[in-house]
């Protein structure tokens, strides 16, 4: 396992007003972290608000390059402000060289730039969904079984050209292999032919947490449909920028890209 060290944290801070601030989970680059606070509390992390559910639960993600220290500011119902500082485990990422990628997806022609921009907007809108459901709390399971051929965070070089880091978990499987929903949720996006990701599906799991599935050969669900864990949602393919059939599974907290392997550890499904 490339992830050598884990810091699991349970912090309970009691304020003078006897209201608790609690963090649970793995504070690492790429992790999804949950916590509890008085529902009337306002939380701010790295300049952005963290919505607190009516139950007092909140969740946030730490990206691939999250800093060594983060501060969560809490503002209580009586406007008392407190800063809570935490250490974030810093990871090392490998470089992954990939050859055989279609040349026009490495350096796209100007004729498809507008298409790429519009498709990116579609994805951003789907990942902005902030539903009040808490489906992610039921935990995640693997969407299919197979060899892991790509991991989160690795810097990729396509046909000799440096590209962006990889933000998903690649699972190799024959084209047409069934893909199952790793957790309950609502289908927010279906696009059968995106330039980079090919067949693409996004499912929201509540409070900004979502799963993305790409390079699909077929999508078996429709936008707005509710799916349950273990339900058939798609088929493996090699569409878009792919050198062979596999599933690229990604997890986001809004626009923050997370590591599916860490989410599986921090939010395990009892049905696995």
PDB file of C-alpha atoms in Angstrom:
ATOM      1  CA  UNK A   1       0.000   0.000   0.000  1.00  0.00           C
ATOM      2  CA  UNK A   2       1.484   3.339  -1.027  1.00  0.00           C
ATOM      3  CA  UNK A   3      -0.045   5.151   1.937  1.00  0.00           C
ATOM      4  CA  UNK A   4       2.452   4.468   4.717  1.00  0.00           C
ATOM      5  CA  UNK A   5       0.959   6.303   7.649  1.00  0.00           C
ATOM      6  CA  UNK A   6      -2.497   7.192   8.909  1.00  0.00           C
ATOM      7  CA  UNK A   7      -3.517   9.749  11.478  1.00  0.00           C
ATOM      8  CA  UNK A   8      -6.968   8.966  12.827  1.00  0.00           C
ATOM      9  CA  UNK A   9      -8.354  11.764  14.909  1.00  0.00           C
ATOM     10  CA  UNK A  10     -11.185  12.096  17.377  1.00  0.00           C
ATOM     11  CA  UNK A  11     -11.184  15.568  18.892  1.00  0.00           C
ATOM     12  CA  UNK A  12     -13.803  16.856  21.291  1.00  0.00           C
ATOM     13  CA  UNK A  13     -13.456  20.505  22.246  1.00  0.00           C
ATOM     14  CA  UNK A  14     -15.907  21.802  24.842  1.00  0.00           C
ATOM     15  CA  UNK A  15     -16.530  25.519  24.761  1.00  0.00           C
ATOM     16  CA  UNK A  16     -17.560  27.581  27.781  1.00  0.00           C
ATOM     17  CA  UNK A  17     -21.155  27.311  26.575  1.00  0.00           C
ATOM     18  CA  UNK A  18     -20.818  23.495  26.762  1.00  0.00           C
ATOM     19  CA  UNK A  19     -21.243  23.102  23.019  1.00  0.00           C
ATOM     20  CA  UNK A  20     -19.013  20.411  21.550  1.00  0.00           C
ATOM     21  CA  UNK A  21     -16.855  20.607  18.420  1.00  0.00           C
ATOM     22  CA  UNK A  22     -15.928  17.122  17.260  1.00  0.00           C
ATOM     23  CA  UNK A  23     -13.832  15.886  14.323  1.00  0.00           C
ATOM     24  CA  UNK A  24     -13.759  12.251  13.244  1.00  0.00           C
ATOM     25  CA  UNK A  25     -11.629  10.661  10.580  1.00  0.00           C
ATOM     26  CA  UNK A  26      -8.341  10.699   8.789  1.00  0.00           C
ATOM     27  CA  UNK A  27      -6.721  14.100   8.380  1.00  0.00           C
ATOM     28  CA  UNK A  28      -4.659  13.483   5.264  1.00  0.00           C
ATOM     29  CA  UNK A  29      -4.323  14.897   1.801  1.00  0.00           C
ATOM     30  CA  UNK A  30      -7.147  13.276  -0.185  1.00  0.00           C
ATOM     31  CA  UNK A  31      -9.358  12.404   2.779  1.00  0.00           C
ATOM     32  CA  UNK A  32     -13.026  12.977   3.574  1.00  0.00           C
ATOM     33  CA  UNK A  33     -13.584  14.080   7.164  1.00  0.00           C
ATOM     34  CA  UNK A  34     -16.778  14.354   9.203  1.00  0.00           C
ATOM     35  CA  UNK A  35     -17.632  15.962  12.502  1.00  0.00           C
ATOM     36  CA  UNK A  36     -20.342  17.250  14.788  1.00  0.00           C
ATOM     37  CA  UNK A  37     -21.089  20.656  16.232  1.00  0.00           C
ATOM     38  CA  UNK A  38     -24.078  22.576  17.506  1.00  0.00           C
ATOM     39  CA  UNK A  39     -26.379  22.961  14.455  1.00  0.00           C
ATOM     40  CA  UNK A  40     -26.450  26.742  14.867  1.00  0.00           C
ATOM     41  CA  UNK A  41     -22.680  27.018  14.537  1.00  0.00           C
ATOM     42  CA  UNK A  42     -21.055  28.517  11.430  1.00  0.00           C
ATOM     43  CA  UNK A  43     -17.866  26.809  10.207  1.00  0.00           C
ATOM     44  CA  UNK A  44     -15.204  28.191   7.845  1.00  0.00           C
ATOM     45  CA  UNK A  45     -12.288  26.219   6.369  1.00  0.00           C
ATOM     46  CA  UNK A  46      -9.663  27.634   3.987  1.00  0.00           C
ATOM     47  CA  UNK A  47     -11.891  30.584   3.146  1.00  0.00           C
ATOM     48  CA  UNK A  48     -15.044  28.591   2.416  1.00  0.00           C
ATOM     49  CA  UNK A  49     -18.138  27.867   4.502  1.00  0.00           C
ATOM     50  CA  UNK A  50     -18.815  24.313   5.652  1.00  0.00           C
ATOM     51  CA  UNK A  51     -22.541  23.681   5.811  1.00  0.00           C
ATOM     52  CA  UNK A  52     -23.747  22.205   9.076  1.00  0.00           C
ATOM     53  CA  UNK A  53     -26.636  19.749   8.744  1.00  0.00           C
ATOM     54  CA  UNK A  54     -29.660  20.215  11.006  1.00  0.00           C
ATOM     55  CA  UNK A  55     -28.404  17.193  12.971  1.00  0.00           C
ATOM     56  CA  UNK A  56     -25.128  19.015  13.688  1.00  0.00           C
ATOM     57  CA  UNK A  57     -23.123  16.830  11.312  1.00  0.00           C
ATOM     58  CA  UNK A  58     -20.682  18.404   8.872  1.00  0.00           C
ATOM     59  CA  UNK A  59     -18.262  17.017   6.313  1.00  0.00           C
ATOM     60  CA  UNK A  60     -15.329  18.407   4.360  1.00  0.00           C
ATOM     61  CA  UNK A  61     -12.641  17.184   1.996  1.00  0.00           C
ATOM     62  CA  UNK A  62      -8.883  17.742   1.892  1.00  0.00           C
ATOM     63  CA  UNK A  63      -7.388  17.882  -1.592  1.00  0.00           C
ATOM     64  CA  UNK A  64      -4.263  16.300  -3.040  1.00  0.00           C
ATOM     65  CA  UNK A  65      -2.117  19.302  -2.084  1.00  0.00           C
ATOM     66  CA  UNK A  66      -3.796  20.347   1.176  1.00  0.00           C
ATOM     67  CA  UNK A  67      -1.402  22.301   3.450  1.00  0.00           C
ATOM     68  CA  UNK A  68       0.363  20.886   6.505  1.00  0.00           C
ATOM     69  CA  UNK A  69      -1.872  22.864   8.845  1.00  0.00           C
ATOM     70  CA  UNK A  70      -5.523  23.782   8.501  1.00  0.00           C
ATOM     71  CA  UNK A  71      -7.675  26.013  10.677  1.00  0.00           C
ATOM     72  CA  UNK A  72     -11.410  25.568  11.097  1.00  0.00           C
ATOM     73  CA  UNK A  73     -13.102  28.675  12.443  1.00  0.00           C
ATOM     74  CA  UNK A  74     -16.305  28.111  14.399  1.00  0.00           C
ATOM     75  CA  UNK A  75     -18.739  30.912  15.164  1.00  0.00           C
ATOM     76  CA  UNK A  76     -21.299  29.921  17.794  1.00  0.00           C
ATOM     77  CA  UNK A  77     -24.900  31.008  18.055  1.00  0.00           C
ATOM     78  CA  UNK A  78     -23.806  33.736  20.487  1.00  0.00           C
ATOM     79  CA  UNK A  79     -21.187  34.884  17.895  1.00  0.00           C
ATOM     80  CA  UNK A  80     -18.243  33.528  19.890  1.00  0.00           C
ATOM     81  CA  UNK A  81     -15.423  32.788  17.424  1.00  0.00           C
ATOM     82  CA  UNK A  82     -12.825  30.051  17.932  1.00  0.00           C
ATOM     83  CA  UNK A  83     -10.025  28.783  15.697  1.00  0.00           C
ATOM     84  CA  UNK A  84      -9.255  25.055  15.740  1.00  0.00           C
ATOM     85  CA  UNK A  85      -5.939  24.105  14.151  1.00  0.00           C
ATOM     86  CA  UNK A  86      -5.127  20.606  12.884  1.00  0.00           C
ATOM     87  CA  UNK A  87      -2.158  18.905  11.252  1.00  0.00           C
ATOM     88  CA  UNK A  88      -2.674  17.268   7.846  1.00  0.00           C
ATOM     89  CA  UNK A  89      -0.609  14.258   6.807  1.00  0.00           C
ATOM     90  CA  UNK A  90       1.485  15.080   3.729  1.00  0.00           C
ATOM     91  CA  UNK A  91       1.739  12.337   1.104  1.00  0.00           C
ATOM     92  CA  UNK A  92       4.246  11.449  -1.571  1.00  0.00           C
ATOM     93  CA  UNK A  93       2.962  10.695  -5.064  1.00  0.00           C
ATOM     94  CA  UNK A  94       4.495   8.612  -7.818  1.00  0.00           C
ATOM     95  CA  UNK A  95       4.826   9.503 -11.491  1.00  0.00           C
ATOM     96  CA  UNK A  96       2.893   7.301 -13.899  1.00  0.00           C
ATOM     97  CA  UNK A  97       3.846   7.125 -17.593  1.00  0.00           C
ATOM     98  CA  UNK A  98       1.081   6.166 -20.019  1.00  0.00           C
ATOM     99  CA  UNK A  99       1.638   5.525 -23.716  1.00  0.00           C
ATOM    100  CA  UNK A 100      -0.766   4.676 -26.507  1.00  0.00           C
ATOM    101  CA  UNK A 101      -3.236   7.441 -25.639  1.00  0.00           C
ATOM    102  CA  UNK A 102      -5.014   8.856 -28.731  1.00  0.00           C
ATOM    103  CA  UNK A 103      -2.909  11.836 -29.840  1.00  0.00           C
ATOM    104  CA  UNK A 104      -5.868  14.196 -30.235  1.00  0.00           C
ATOM    105  CA  UNK A 105      -6.817  13.754 -26.551  1.00  0.00           C
ATOM    106  CA  UNK A 106      -3.295  14.632 -25.385  1.00  0.00           C
ATOM    107  CA  UNK A 107      -3.152  17.839 -27.447  1.00  0.00           C
ATOM    108  CA  UNK A 108      -6.737  18.530 -28.534  1.00  0.00           C
ATOM    109  CA  UNK A 109      -7.371  20.427 -31.781  1.00  0.00           C
ATOM    110  CA  UNK A 110      -8.783  23.936 -31.500  1.00  0.00           C
ATOM    111  CA  UNK A 111     -12.034  22.709 -33.054  1.00  0.00           C
ATOM    112  CA  UNK A 112     -12.994  20.876 -29.826  1.00  0.00           C
ATOM    113  CA  UNK A 113     -11.975  23.534 -27.272  1.00  0.00           C
ATOM    114  CA  UNK A 114     -15.533  24.865 -26.892  1.00  0.00           C
ATOM    115  CA  UNK A 115     -16.793  21.312 -26.419  1.00  0.00           C
ATOM    116  CA  UNK A 116     -14.221  20.669 -23.683  1.00  0.00           C
ATOM    117  CA  UNK A 117     -15.139  23.913 -21.899  1.00  0.00           C
ATOM    118  CA  UNK A 118     -18.871  23.143 -22.005  1.00  0.00           C
ATOM    119  CA  UNK A 119     -18.353  19.593 -20.753  1.00  0.00           C
ATOM    120  CA  UNK A 120     -16.247  20.891 -17.860  1.00  0.00           C
ATOM    121  CA  UNK A 121     -19.116  23.226 -16.938  1.00  0.00           C
ATOM    122  CA  UNK A 122     -21.522  20.263 -16.900  1.00  0.00           C
ATOM    123  CA  UNK A 123     -19.285  18.418 -14.483  1.00  0.00           C
ATOM    124  CA  UNK A 124     -18.800  21.441 -12.210  1.00  0.00           C
ATOM    125  CA  UNK A 125     -22.561  22.005 -11.986  1.00  0.00           C
ATOM    126  CA  UNK A 126     -23.185  18.353 -11.078  1.00  0.00           C
ATOM    127  CA  UNK A 127     -20.537  18.492  -8.355  1.00  0.00           C
ATOM    128  CA  UNK A 128     -21.997  21.708  -6.879  1.00  0.00           C
ATOM    129  CA  UNK A 129     -25.152  19.882  -5.757  1.00  0.00           C
ATOM    130  CA  UNK A 130     -25.525  20.348  -1.992  1.00  0.00           C
ATOM    131  CA  UNK A 131     -28.430  18.093  -1.045  1.00  0.00           C
ATOM    132  CA  UNK A 132     -29.548  17.611   2.544  1.00  0.00           C
ATOM    133  CA  UNK A 133     -29.317  13.817   2.350  1.00  0.00           C
ATOM    134  CA  UNK A 134     -26.648  11.895   4.274  1.00  0.00           C
ATOM    135  CA  UNK A 135     -26.238   8.894   1.982  1.00  0.00           C
ATOM    136  CA  UNK A 136     -22.436   9.009   2.292  1.00  0.00           C
ATOM    137  CA  UNK A 137     -22.749   8.102   5.994  1.00  0.00           C
ATOM    138  CA  UNK A 138     -23.924   4.601   5.075  1.00  0.00           C
ATOM    139  CA  UNK A 139     -20.413   3.979   3.739  1.00  0.00           C
ATOM    140  CA  UNK A 140     -18.830   3.062   0.416  1.00  0.00           C
ATOM    141  CA  UNK A 141     -17.967  -0.219  -1.262  1.00  0.00           C
ATOM    142  CA  UNK A 142     -15.998  -0.961  -4.436  1.00  0.00           C
ATOM    143  CA  UNK A 143     -18.067  -0.425  -7.613  1.00  0.00           C
ATOM    144  CA  UNK A 144     -16.472  -3.541  -9.109  1.00  0.00           C
ATOM    145  CA  UNK A 145     -13.573  -5.886  -8.399  1.00  0.00           C
ATOM    146  CA  UNK A 146     -10.420  -5.980 -10.500  1.00  0.00           C
ATOM    147  CA  UNK A 147      -6.723  -5.105 -10.585  1.00  0.00           C
ATOM    148  CA  UNK A 148      -5.893  -1.552  -9.490  1.00  0.00           C
ATOM    149  CA  UNK A 149      -3.963   0.022 -12.373  1.00  0.00           C
ATOM    150  CA  UNK A 150      -3.993   3.686 -11.348  1.00  0.00           C
ATOM    151  CA  UNK A 151      -4.114   5.454  -7.997  1.00  0.00           C
ATOM    152  CA  UNK A 152      -5.021   8.878  -6.713  1.00  0.00           C
ATOM    153  CA  UNK A 153      -2.476  11.652  -6.818  1.00  0.00           C
ATOM    154  CA  UNK A 154       0.043  10.150  -9.210  1.00  0.00           C
ATOM    155  CA  UNK A 155       1.484  12.628 -11.700  1.00  0.00           C
ATOM    156  CA  UNK A 156       0.731  11.387 -15.216  1.00  0.00           C
ATOM    157  CA  UNK A 157       2.766  11.687 -18.390  1.00  0.00           C
ATOM    158  CA  UNK A 158       0.749  10.901 -21.539  1.00  0.00           C
ATOM    159  CA  UNK A 159       2.739   9.847 -24.610  1.00  0.00           C
ATOM    160  CA  UNK A 160       5.714  11.698 -23.143  1.00  0.00           C
ATOM    161  CA  UNK A 161       3.731  14.889 -22.390  1.00  0.00           C
ATOM    162  CA  UNK A 162       3.315  15.855 -18.697  1.00  0.00           C
ATOM    163  CA  UNK A 163      -0.339  16.033 -17.713  1.00  0.00           C
ATOM    164  CA  UNK A 164      -2.395  16.746 -14.605  1.00  0.00           C
ATOM    165  CA  UNK A 165      -2.308  14.430 -11.594  1.00  0.00           C
ATOM    166  CA  UNK A 166      -4.643  11.457 -11.627  1.00  0.00           C
ATOM    167  CA  UNK A 167      -7.560  11.989  -9.269  1.00  0.00           C
ATOM    168  CA  UNK A 168      -9.273   8.623  -9.357  1.00  0.00           C
ATOM    169  CA  UNK A 169      -8.917   4.930  -8.723  1.00  0.00           C
ATOM    170  CA  UNK A 170      -8.476   2.916 -11.929  1.00  0.00           C
ATOM    171  CA  UNK A 171      -9.887  -0.607 -11.862  1.00  0.00           C
ATOM    172  CA  UNK A 172      -9.121  -2.813 -14.857  1.00  0.00           C
ATOM    173  CA  UNK A 173     -11.925  -5.013 -16.217  1.00  0.00           C
ATOM    174  CA  UNK A 174     -13.136  -6.243 -19.612  1.00  0.00           C
ATOM    175  CA  UNK A 175     -15.359  -3.934 -21.610  1.00  0.00           C
ATOM    176  CA  UNK A 176     -18.992  -4.498 -20.666  1.00  0.00           C
ATOM    177  CA  UNK A 177     -18.268  -5.499 -17.063  1.00  0.00           C
ATOM    178  CA  UNK A 178     -21.007  -4.397 -14.665  1.00  0.00           C
ATOM    179  CA  UNK A 179     -20.392  -1.327 -12.494  1.00  0.00           C
ATOM    180  CA  UNK A 180     -22.394  -1.022  -9.262  1.00  0.00           C
ATOM    181  CA  UNK A 181     -23.158   2.042  -7.178  1.00  0.00           C
ATOM    182  CA  UNK A 182     -20.704   2.214  -4.247  1.00  0.00           C
ATOM    183  CA  UNK A 183     -23.219   4.094  -2.086  1.00  0.00           C
ATOM    184  CA  UNK A 184     -26.810   5.367  -2.277  1.00  0.00           C
ATOM    185  CA  UNK A 185     -27.458   8.631  -4.054  1.00  0.00           C
ATOM    186  CA  UNK A 186     -29.073  10.627  -6.840  1.00  0.00           C
ATOM    187  CA  UNK A 187     -27.908  10.636 -10.466  1.00  0.00           C
ATOM    188  CA  UNK A 188     -26.846  14.199 -11.308  1.00  0.00           C
ATOM    189  CA  UNK A 189     -25.152  13.809 -14.699  1.00  0.00           C
ATOM    190  CA  UNK A 190     -25.149  11.361 -17.589  1.00  0.00           C
ATOM    191  CA  UNK A 191     -23.085  12.086 -20.694  1.00  0.00           C
ATOM    192  CA  UNK A 192     -22.373   9.232 -23.085  1.00  0.00           C
ATOM    193  CA  UNK A 193     -19.467  10.849 -24.935  1.00  0.00           C
ATOM    194  CA  UNK A 194     -17.308  13.473 -23.227  1.00  0.00           C
ATOM    195  CA  UNK A 195     -14.066  14.367 -24.978  1.00  0.00           C
ATOM    196  CA  UNK A 196     -11.682  13.361 -22.201  1.00  0.00           C
ATOM    197  CA  UNK A 197     -13.772  11.054 -20.010  1.00  0.00           C
ATOM    198  CA  UNK A 198     -16.012   9.387 -22.602  1.00  0.00           C
ATOM    199  CA  UNK A 199     -19.109   7.873 -21.023  1.00  0.00           C
ATOM    200  CA  UNK A 200     -19.507   9.797 -17.764  1.00  0.00           C
ATOM    201  CA  UNK A 201     -21.824   9.398 -14.768  1.00  0.00           C
ATOM    202  CA  UNK A 202     -22.015  11.463 -11.557  1.00  0.00           C
ATOM    203  CA  UNK A 203     -23.987  10.439  -8.453  1.00  0.00           C
ATOM    204  CA  UNK A 204     -24.412  12.753  -5.434  1.00  0.00           C
ATOM    205  CA  UNK A 205     -24.320  11.267  -1.917  1.00  0.00           C
ATOM    206  CA  UNK A 206     -25.269  14.360   0.117  1.00  0.00           C
ATOM    207  CA  UNK A 207     -23.637  17.516   1.519  1.00  0.00           C
ATOM    208  CA  UNK A 208     -21.515  17.962  -1.598  1.00  0.00           C
ATOM    209  CA  UNK A 209     -20.057  14.432  -1.663  1.00  0.00           C
ATOM    210  CA  UNK A 210     -20.263  12.801  -5.105  1.00  0.00           C
ATOM    211  CA  UNK A 211     -18.920   9.873  -7.123  1.00  0.00           C
ATOM    212  CA  UNK A 212     -17.838  10.146 -10.761  1.00  0.00           C
ATOM    213  CA  UNK A 213     -17.461   7.164 -13.113  1.00  0.00           C
ATOM    214  CA  UNK A 214     -15.708   7.636 -16.449  1.00  0.00           C
ATOM    215  CA  UNK A 215     -14.638   5.834 -19.650  1.00  0.00           C
ATOM    216  CA  UNK A 216     -17.959   3.940 -19.561  1.00  0.00           C
ATOM    217  CA  UNK A 217     -19.298   1.983 -22.529  1.00  0.00           C
ATOM    218  CA  UNK A 218     -22.897   2.239 -21.298  1.00  0.00           C
ATOM    219  CA  UNK A 219     -24.871   4.030 -18.568  1.00  0.00           C
ATOM    220  CA  UNK A 220     -27.813   2.130 -17.095  1.00  0.00           C
ATOM    221  CA  UNK A 221     -29.447   4.972 -15.099  1.00  0.00           C
ATOM    222  CA  UNK A 222     -30.965   8.387 -15.844  1.00  0.00           C
ATOM    223  CA  UNK A 223     -30.603  11.886 -14.393  1.00  0.00           C
ATOM    224  CA  UNK A 224     -32.741  12.380 -11.281  1.00  0.00           C
ATOM    225  CA  UNK A 225     -32.965   8.673 -10.523  1.00  0.00           C
ATOM    226  CA  UNK A 226     -32.236   7.453  -7.002  1.00  0.00           C
ATOM    227  CA  UNK A 227     -29.880   4.496  -6.796  1.00  0.00           C
ATOM    228  CA  UNK A 228     -28.996   2.202  -3.916  1.00  0.00           C
ATOM    229  CA  UNK A 229     -25.673   0.650  -2.999  1.00  0.00           C
ATOM    230  CA  UNK A 230     -24.973  -2.386  -5.159  1.00  0.00           C
ATOM    231  CA  UNK A 231     -27.388  -1.333  -7.908  1.00  0.00           C
ATOM    232  CA  UNK A 232     -26.202  -1.752 -11.505  1.00  0.00           C
ATOM    233  CA  UNK A 233     -25.405   1.709 -12.873  1.00  0.00           C
ATOM    234  CA  UNK A 234     -23.079   1.287 -15.868  1.00  0.00           C
ATOM    235  CA  UNK A 235     -20.734  -0.871 -17.936  1.00  0.00           C
ATOM    236  CA  UNK A 236     -16.945  -0.658 -18.135  1.00  0.00           C
ATOM    237  CA  UNK A 237     -15.516   0.783 -21.343  1.00  0.00           C
ATOM    238  CA  UNK A 238     -12.500   2.530 -22.855  1.00  0.00           C
ATOM    239  CA  UNK A 239     -14.108   5.716 -24.148  1.00  0.00           C
ATOM    240  CA  UNK A 240     -12.442   9.124 -24.017  1.00  0.00           C
ATOM    241  CA  UNK A 241      -8.771   9.364 -23.065  1.00  0.00           C
ATOM    242  CA  UNK A 242      -8.144   5.695 -22.252  1.00  0.00           C
ATOM    243  CA  UNK A 243      -5.719   3.080 -23.517  1.00  0.00           C
ATOM    244  CA  UNK A 244      -7.880   0.099 -22.606  1.00  0.00           C
ATOM    245  CA  UNK A 245     -11.059  -0.920 -20.784  1.00  0.00           C
ATOM    246  CA  UNK A 246     -11.194   0.103 -17.140  1.00  0.00           C
ATOM    247  CA  UNK A 247     -13.269   2.083 -14.669  1.00  0.00           C
ATOM    248  CA  UNK A 248     -11.931   5.384 -13.363  1.00  0.00           C
ATOM    249  CA  UNK A 249     -13.836   6.039 -10.110  1.00  0.00           C
ATOM    250  CA  UNK A 250     -13.523   9.442  -8.477  1.00  0.00           C
ATOM    251  CA  UNK A 251     -14.927  10.993  -5.306  1.00  0.00           C
ATOM    252  CA  UNK A 252     -15.373  14.718  -4.727  1.00  0.00           C
ATOM    253  CA  UNK A 253     -16.407  17.093  -1.985  1.00  0.00           C
ATOM    254  CA  UNK A 254     -17.746  19.809  -4.272  1.00  0.00           C
ATOM    255  CA  UNK A 255     -14.685  20.782  -6.371  1.00  0.00           C
ATOM    256  CA  UNK A 256     -12.199  19.113  -3.994  1.00  0.00           C
ATOM    257  CA  UNK A 257     -10.940  15.831  -5.433  1.00  0.00           C
ATOM    258  CA  UNK A 258     -10.587  13.020  -2.892  1.00  0.00           C
ATOM    259  CA  UNK A 259      -8.924   9.616  -2.777  1.00  0.00           C
ATOM    260  CA  UNK A 260     -11.490   6.777  -3.111  1.00  0.00           C
ATOM    261  CA  UNK A 261      -9.166   4.388  -1.248  1.00  0.00           C
ATOM    262  CA  UNK A 262      -9.076   6.690   1.782  1.00  0.00           C
ATOM    263  CA  UNK A 263     -12.838   7.242   1.646  1.00  0.00           C
ATOM    264  CA  UNK A 264     -13.356   3.463   1.617  1.00  0.00           C
ATOM    265  CA  UNK A 265     -11.286   3.253   4.817  1.00  0.00           C
ATOM    266  CA  UNK A 266     -12.910   6.181   6.612  1.00  0.00           C
ATOM    267  CA  UNK A 267     -16.478   5.440   5.473  1.00  0.00           C
ATOM    268  CA  UNK A 268     -16.654   1.647   5.089  1.00  0.00           C
ATOM    269  CA  UNK A 269     -19.890  -0.052   4.110  1.00  0.00           C
ATOM    270  CA  UNK A 270     -21.130  -2.755   6.456  1.00  0.00           C
ATOM    271  CA  UNK A 271     -22.304  -4.644   3.344  1.00  0.00           C
ATOM    272  CA  UNK A 272     -18.801  -5.147   1.935  1.00  0.00           C
TER     273      UNK A 272
END
